[in-house]
Amino acid sequence: MAESQGPTPDAWAAVFARMAGVLMTEQTVTTVLESITSLAKDTLPGSDGSGLTLVDEGSNRSTSAATGPLVERLDALQYELGEGPCLTAVRDSVTVRVDDLGNDPRWPDWSARAAEAGMSASLSIPLRYAGRTLGALKVYSTRPHVYTADSEDILGRFADQAAILLANMHTLSEAEALEERLLQALRDRDLIATAKGIVLLRENLDADRAVQRLLELSAQRRIAVREVAAEIVASTHTETV
């Protein structure tokens, strides 16, 4: 079978422009991952389905996006059996191409059942970023011998961009979580400072003794100082009503 021709430079520019726009226009991680798998399926000739498996820091695997229920079933079958091309791509961080599932000896159980489900070929590319394998992007076809070395190059470049998007999403998520923790710390600090001032005036204490009073109330009631402070501040609002 002749090698398929990959997208032209203009076509690649259009694909990457669409991918770059994902983070700027979509709000949820799920939507981003669905866009990646849809683009992979549409970009690679002969593909009937695509999916994206992610691996967390505990090595837990999950299909985070798929273009259809059959892809989800084929992925779930790999996780259940502990074997399959996608798992091999993630574990060994290598490209895994299957030309004919019905005649592939590497994963006998999975290949046989996948062939029974109607799939004939697959191509899985690990998502690598900064020395870490984040997961794998894979495509499936109902026809054998669809994928070629050219296909590997196409999906490989696509996976590189997908890995960058995923890494950026992770970094953004961590930054947002850190920002929220910092903002909460500032809110707690301001709340405790306000409560300290109220205790200082109510009980005619100096600043250090007012702080000690908050700590004593926290210990006595077995609740956080922030909660004690919130109740004291709330009580002043009740008094003024």
mmCIF file of C-alpha atoms in Angstrom:
data_model
loop_
_atom_site.group_PDB
_atom_site.id
_atom_site.type_symbol
_atom_site.label_atom_id
_atom_site.label_comp_id
_atom_site.label_asym_id
_atom_site.label_seq_id
_atom_site.Cartn_x
_atom_site.Cartn_y
_atom_site.Cartn_z
ATOM 1 C CA MET A 1 0.000 0.000 0.000
ATOM 2 C CA ALA A 2 1.389 3.431 -0.914
ATOM 3 C CA GLU A 3 2.483 5.782 1.804
ATOM 4 C CA SER A 4 -0.207 8.375 2.560
ATOM 5 C CA GLN A 5 0.642 11.998 2.045
ATOM 6 C CA GLY A 6 0.606 14.082 5.198
ATOM 7 C CA PRO A 7 -0.996 17.484 5.550
ATOM 8 C CA THR A 8 0.594 20.349 3.665
ATOM 9 C CA PRO A 9 2.381 23.100 5.630
ATOM 10 C CA ASP A 10 -0.724 25.273 5.254
ATOM 11 C CA ALA A 11 -2.894 22.438 6.570
ATOM 12 C CA TRP A 12 -0.596 21.945 9.570
ATOM 13 C CA ALA A 13 -0.713 25.664 10.271
ATOM 14 C CA ALA A 14 -4.505 25.505 10.279
ATOM 15 C CA VAL A 15 -4.541 22.481 12.609
ATOM 16 C CA PHE A 16 -2.125 24.055 15.087
ATOM 17 C CA ALA A 17 -4.013 27.345 14.945
ATOM 18 C CA ARG A 18 -7.174 25.491 15.910
ATOM 19 C CA MET A 19 -5.350 23.739 18.748
ATOM 20 C CA ALA A 20 -3.813 26.992 20.000
ATOM 21 C CA GLY A 21 -7.266 28.537 20.027
ATOM 22 C CA VAL A 22 -8.660 25.802 22.243
ATOM 23 C CA LEU A 23 -7.189 27.174 25.467
ATOM 24 C CA MET A 24 -8.184 30.712 24.552
ATOM 25 C CA THR A 25 -11.841 29.939 23.836
ATOM 26 C CA GLU A 26 -12.843 26.881 25.909
ATOM 27 C CA GLN A 27 -13.274 26.817 29.647
ATOM 28 C CA THR A 28 -13.156 23.192 30.706
ATOM 29 C CA VAL A 29 -10.479 20.527 30.578
ATOM 30 C CA THR A 30 -13.004 18.050 29.185
ATOM 31 C CA THR A 31 -13.780 20.301 26.235
ATOM 32 C CA VAL A 32 -10.081 20.772 25.486
ATOM 33 C CA LEU A 33 -9.419 17.028 25.470
ATOM 34 C CA GLU A 34 -12.462 16.346 23.308
ATOM 35 C CA SER A 35 -11.183 18.921 20.832
ATOM 36 C CA ILE A 36 -7.774 17.220 20.721
ATOM 37 C CA THR A 37 -9.216 13.789 19.919
ATOM 38 C CA SER A 38 -11.583 15.198 17.336
ATOM 39 C CA LEU A 39 -8.743 17.024 15.594
ATOM 40 C CA ALA A 40 -6.579 13.881 15.646
ATOM 41 C CA LYS A 41 -9.301 11.777 14.026
ATOM 42 C CA ASP A 42 -10.020 14.402 11.366
ATOM 43 C CA THR A 43 -6.356 15.070 10.609
ATOM 44 C CA LEU A 44 -5.151 11.489 10.148
ATOM 45 C CA PRO A 45 -6.512 9.810 6.977
ATOM 46 C CA GLY A 46 -8.312 6.507 7.463
ATOM 47 C CA SER A 47 -9.081 6.991 11.158
ATOM 48 C CA ASP A 48 -12.512 5.970 12.433
ATOM 49 C CA GLY A 49 -11.953 6.937 16.056
ATOM 50 C CA SER A 50 -9.524 8.571 18.434
ATOM 51 C CA GLY A 51 -8.952 8.646 22.150
ATOM 52 C CA LEU A 52 -6.674 10.168 24.746
ATOM 53 C CA THR A 53 -5.428 8.300 27.793
ATOM 54 C CA LEU A 54 -3.923 10.262 30.664
ATOM 55 C CA VAL A 55 -1.739 8.923 33.465
ATOM 56 C CA ASP A 56 -1.661 10.705 36.815
ATOM 57 C CA GLU A 57 1.232 10.831 39.269
ATOM 58 C CA GLY A 58 -0.011 7.606 40.842
ATOM 59 C CA SER A 59 0.167 5.824 37.461
ATOM 60 C CA ASN A 60 -3.624 5.596 37.324
ATOM 61 C CA ARG A 61 -4.852 5.455 33.736
ATOM 62 C CA SER A 62 -8.111 6.821 32.374
ATOM 63 C CA THR A 63 -9.616 7.651 29.015
ATOM 64 C CA SER A 64 -10.055 11.381 29.320
ATOM 65 C CA ALA A 65 -11.600 11.857 25.886
ATOM 66 C CA ALA A 66 -12.852 9.674 23.044
ATOM 67 C CA THR A 67 -14.650 10.296 19.782
ATOM 68 C CA GLY A 68 -17.152 7.520 20.355
ATOM 69 C CA PRO A 69 -18.316 4.668 22.616
ATOM 70 C CA LEU A 70 -16.330 2.029 20.707
ATOM 71 C CA VAL A 71 -13.066 3.829 21.462
ATOM 72 C CA GLU A 72 -14.090 3.999 25.119
ATOM 73 C CA ARG A 73 -14.793 0.243 25.149
ATOM 74 C CA LEU A 74 -11.494 -0.619 23.476
ATOM 75 C CA ASP A 75 -9.604 1.531 25.976
ATOM 76 C CA ALA A 76 -11.528 0.118 28.935
ATOM 77 C CA LEU A 77 -10.697 -3.368 27.694
ATOM 78 C CA GLN A 78 -6.988 -2.517 27.745
ATOM 79 C CA TYR A 79 -7.229 -1.279 31.322
ATOM 80 C CA GLU A 80 -9.179 -4.395 32.320
ATOM 81 C CA LEU A 81 -6.772 -6.850 30.681
ATOM 82 C CA GLY A 82 -3.648 -4.869 31.493
ATOM 83 C CA GLU A 83 -2.454 -5.130 27.915
ATOM 84 C CA GLY A 84 -2.799 -3.326 24.610
ATOM 85 C CA PRO A 85 -1.041 -0.888 22.296
ATOM 86 C CA CYS A 86 -1.974 2.247 24.204
ATOM 87 C CA LEU A 87 -0.727 0.846 27.504
ATOM 88 C CA THR A 88 2.514 -0.208 25.844
ATOM 89 C CA ALA A 89 2.947 3.286 24.395
ATOM 90 C CA VAL A 90 2.488 4.811 27.866
ATOM 91 C CA ARG A 91 4.581 2.264 29.761
ATOM 92 C CA ASP A 92 7.530 2.188 27.357
ATOM 93 C CA SER A 93 7.090 5.748 26.054
ATOM 94 C CA VAL A 94 7.308 4.519 22.456
ATOM 95 C CA THR A 95 5.202 4.742 19.318
ATOM 96 C CA VAL A 96 3.107 1.597 18.839
ATOM 97 C CA ARG A 97 1.619 0.774 15.438
ATOM 98 C CA VAL A 98 -0.654 -2.183 14.776
ATOM 99 C CA ASP A 99 -1.251 -2.975 11.111
ATOM 100 C CA ASP A 100 -3.721 -5.831 11.529
ATOM 101 C CA LEU A 101 -5.247 -6.556 14.933
ATOM 102 C CA GLY A 102 -6.398 -9.981 13.777
ATOM 103 C CA ASN A 103 -2.819 -11.103 13.173
ATOM 104 C CA ASP A 104 -0.912 -9.294 15.908
ATOM 105 C CA PRO A 105 0.646 -11.582 18.573
ATOM 106 C CA ARG A 106 1.731 -8.898 21.064
ATOM 107 C CA TRP A 107 -1.550 -8.634 22.995
ATOM 108 C CA PRO A 108 -3.493 -11.784 22.117
ATOM 109 C CA ASP A 109 -6.527 -11.235 24.326
ATOM 110 C CA TRP A 110 -7.007 -7.563 23.575
ATOM 111 C CA SER A 111 -6.275 -7.837 19.841
ATOM 112 C CA ALA A 112 -8.719 -10.695 19.373
ATOM 113 C CA ARG A 113 -11.523 -8.906 21.194
ATOM 114 C CA ALA A 114 -10.806 -5.591 19.474
ATOM 115 C CA ALA A 115 -10.951 -7.347 16.094
ATOM 116 C CA GLU A 116 -14.269 -8.898 17.065
ATOM 117 C CA ALA A 117 -15.522 -5.384 17.834
ATOM 118 C CA GLY A 118 -14.703 -4.306 14.288
ATOM 119 C CA MET A 119 -11.329 -2.608 14.642
ATOM 120 C CA SER A 120 -8.436 -3.617 12.392
ATOM 121 C CA ALA A 121 -5.584 -1.176 13.021
ATOM 122 C CA SER A 122 -4.356 1.296 15.597
ATOM 123 C CA LEU A 123 -1.631 3.825 16.189
ATOM 124 C CA SER A 124 -0.650 5.057 19.666
ATOM 125 C CA ILE A 125 1.765 7.902 20.402
ATOM 126 C CA PRO A 126 2.981 8.769 23.923
ATOM 127 C CA LEU A 127 2.410 12.322 25.131
ATOM 128 C CA ARG A 128 5.808 13.432 26.422
ATOM 129 C CA TYR A 129 6.669 16.718 28.061
ATOM 130 C CA ALA A 130 9.723 17.732 30.081
ATOM 131 C CA GLY A 131 10.890 14.137 30.423
ATOM 132 C CA ARG A 132 7.544 12.847 31.645
ATOM 133 C CA THR A 133 4.975 10.715 29.825
ATOM 134 C CA LEU A 134 1.555 12.293 30.401
ATOM 135 C CA GLY A 135 -0.403 9.616 28.567
ATOM 136 C CA ALA A 136 -1.004 8.600 24.960
ATOM 137 C CA LEU A 137 -2.972 9.763 21.958
ATOM 138 C CA LYS A 138 -4.315 6.972 19.798
ATOM 139 C CA VAL A 139 -6.334 6.472 16.624
ATOM 140 C CA TYR A 140 -8.241 3.404 15.460
ATOM 141 C CA SER A 141 -9.315 2.242 12.009
ATOM 142 C CA THR A 142 -11.753 -0.404 10.787
ATOM 143 C CA ARG A 143 -9.400 -1.138 7.882
ATOM 144 C CA PRO A 144 -6.064 -2.969 8.174
ATOM 145 C CA HIS A 145 -2.748 -1.514 7.011
ATOM 146 C CA VAL A 146 -4.062 2.044 7.103
ATOM 147 C CA TYR A 147 -1.255 3.542 9.157
ATOM 148 C CA THR A 148 2.241 4.073 7.786
ATOM 149 C CA ALA A 149 5.506 5.701 8.775
ATOM 150 C CA ASP A 150 4.008 8.899 7.415
ATOM 151 C CA SER A 151 1.039 8.413 9.747
ATOM 152 C CA GLU A 152 3.425 8.055 12.677
ATOM 153 C CA ASP A 153 5.057 11.353 11.787
ATOM 154 C CA ILE A 154 1.699 13.113 11.474
ATOM 155 C CA LEU A 155 0.297 11.820 14.760
ATOM 156 C CA GLY A 156 3.676 12.293 16.455
ATOM 157 C CA ARG A 157 3.743 15.982 15.635
ATOM 158 C CA PHE A 158 0.131 16.217 16.673
ATOM 159 C CA ALA A 159 0.893 14.487 19.983
ATOM 160 C CA ASP A 160 3.725 16.949 20.634
ATOM 161 C CA GLN A 161 1.276 19.830 20.405
ATOM 162 C CA ALA A 162 -1.300 17.989 22.514
ATOM 163 C CA ALA A 163 1.313 17.356 25.225
ATOM 164 C CA ILE A 164 2.181 21.062 25.309
ATOM 165 C CA LEU A 165 -1.495 21.953 25.664
ATOM 166 C CA LEU A 166 -1.957 19.450 28.485
ATOM 167 C CA ALA A 167 1.178 20.640 30.276
ATOM 168 C CA ASN A 168 0.040 24.246 29.966
ATOM 169 C CA MET A 169 -3.385 23.339 31.303
ATOM 170 C CA HIS A 170 -1.754 21.596 34.266
ATOM 171 C CA THR A 171 0.475 24.600 34.940
ATOM 172 C CA LEU A 172 -2.480 26.963 34.692
ATOM 173 C CA SER A 173 -4.523 24.803 37.043
ATOM 174 C CA GLU A 174 -1.690 24.726 39.588
ATOM 175 C CA ALA A 175 -1.246 28.498 39.321
ATOM 176 C CA GLU A 176 -4.963 29.082 39.851
ATOM 177 C CA ALA A 177 -4.971 26.766 42.872
ATOM 178 C CA LEU A 178 -1.954 28.576 44.329
ATOM 179 C CA GLU A 179 -3.568 31.954 43.712
ATOM 180 C CA GLU A 180 -6.741 30.822 45.461
ATOM 181 C CA ARG A 181 -4.740 29.575 48.463
ATOM 182 C CA LEU A 182 -2.898 32.881 48.671
ATOM 183 C CA LEU A 183 -6.123 34.849 48.391
ATOM 184 C CA GLN A 184 -7.704 32.684 51.082
ATOM 185 C CA ALA A 185 -4.686 33.235 53.323
ATOM 186 C CA LEU A 186 -5.035 37.000 52.851
ATOM 187 C CA ARG A 187 -8.771 36.833 53.572
ATOM 188 C CA ASP A 188 -8.103 34.779 56.705
ATOM 189 C CA ARG A 189 -5.410 37.210 57.817
ATOM 190 C CA ASP A 190 -7.730 40.194 57.406
ATOM 191 C CA LEU A 191 -10.565 38.360 59.181
ATOM 192 C CA ILE A 192 -8.363 37.447 62.141
ATOM 193 C CA ALA A 193 -6.987 40.992 62.310
ATOM 194 C CA THR A 194 -10.534 42.359 62.451
ATOM 195 C CA ALA A 195 -11.528 39.892 65.155
ATOM 196 C CA LYS A 196 -8.402 40.768 67.133
ATOM 197 C CA GLY A 197 -9.384 44.421 67.043
ATOM 198 C CA ILE A 198 -12.898 43.609 68.254
ATOM 199 C CA VAL A 199 -11.595 41.512 71.158
ATOM 200 C CA LEU A 200 -9.056 44.242 71.981
ATOM 201 C CA LEU A 201 -11.818 46.821 72.352
ATOM 202 C CA ARG A 202 -14.415 44.582 73.976
ATOM 203 C CA GLU A 203 -12.135 43.182 76.649
ATOM 204 C CA ASN A 204 -9.736 46.107 76.945
ATOM 205 C CA LEU A 205 -6.700 44.013 76.057
ATOM 206 C CA ASP A 206 -3.450 44.870 74.336
ATOM 207 C CA ALA A 207 -2.705 43.452 70.858
ATOM 208 C CA ASP A 208 -0.685 40.448 72.069
ATOM 209 C CA ARG A 209 -3.248 39.492 74.677
ATOM 210 C CA ALA A 210 -6.072 39.807 72.134
ATOM 211 C CA VAL A 211 -4.293 37.308 69.872
ATOM 212 C CA GLN A 212 -3.798 35.003 72.853
ATOM 213 C CA ARG A 213 -7.513 35.270 73.589
ATOM 214 C CA LEU A 214 -8.355 34.115 70.058
ATOM 215 C CA LEU A 215 -6.011 31.148 70.440
ATOM 216 C CA GLU A 216 -7.576 30.245 73.780
ATOM 217 C CA LEU A 217 -11.084 30.303 72.272
ATOM 218 C CA SER A 218 -9.866 28.165 69.385
ATOM 219 C CA ALA A 219 -8.394 25.563 71.740
ATOM 220 C CA GLN A 220 -11.415 25.548 74.058
ATOM 221 C CA ARG A 221 -13.931 25.052 71.266
ATOM 222 C CA ARG A 222 -11.658 22.863 69.124
ATOM 223 C CA ILE A 223 -12.227 24.893 66.002
ATOM 224 C CA ALA A 224 -9.841 26.828 63.770
ATOM 225 C CA VAL A 225 -8.821 30.364 64.717
ATOM 226 C CA ARG A 226 -10.351 31.522 61.420
ATOM 227 C CA GLU A 227 -13.728 30.110 62.501
ATOM 228 C CA VAL A 228 -13.475 31.829 65.891
ATOM 229 C CA ALA A 229 -12.642 35.088 64.144
ATOM 230 C CA ALA A 230 -15.561 34.702 61.738
ATOM 231 C CA GLU A 231 -18.002 34.225 64.638
ATOM 232 C CA ILE A 232 -16.665 37.270 66.480
ATOM 233 C CA VAL A 233 -16.921 39.453 63.378
ATOM 234 C CA ALA A 234 -20.419 38.117 62.647
ATOM 235 C CA SER A 235 -21.489 38.894 66.205
ATOM 236 C CA THR A 236 -20.712 42.564 65.734
ATOM 237 C CA HIS A 237 -22.964 42.661 62.687
ATOM 238 C CA THR A 238 -25.766 41.140 64.784
ATOM 239 C CA GLU A 239 -25.260 43.710 67.522
ATOM 240 C CA THR A 240 -25.562 46.604 65.079
ATOM 241 C CA VAL A 241 -28.789 45.330 63.471
#
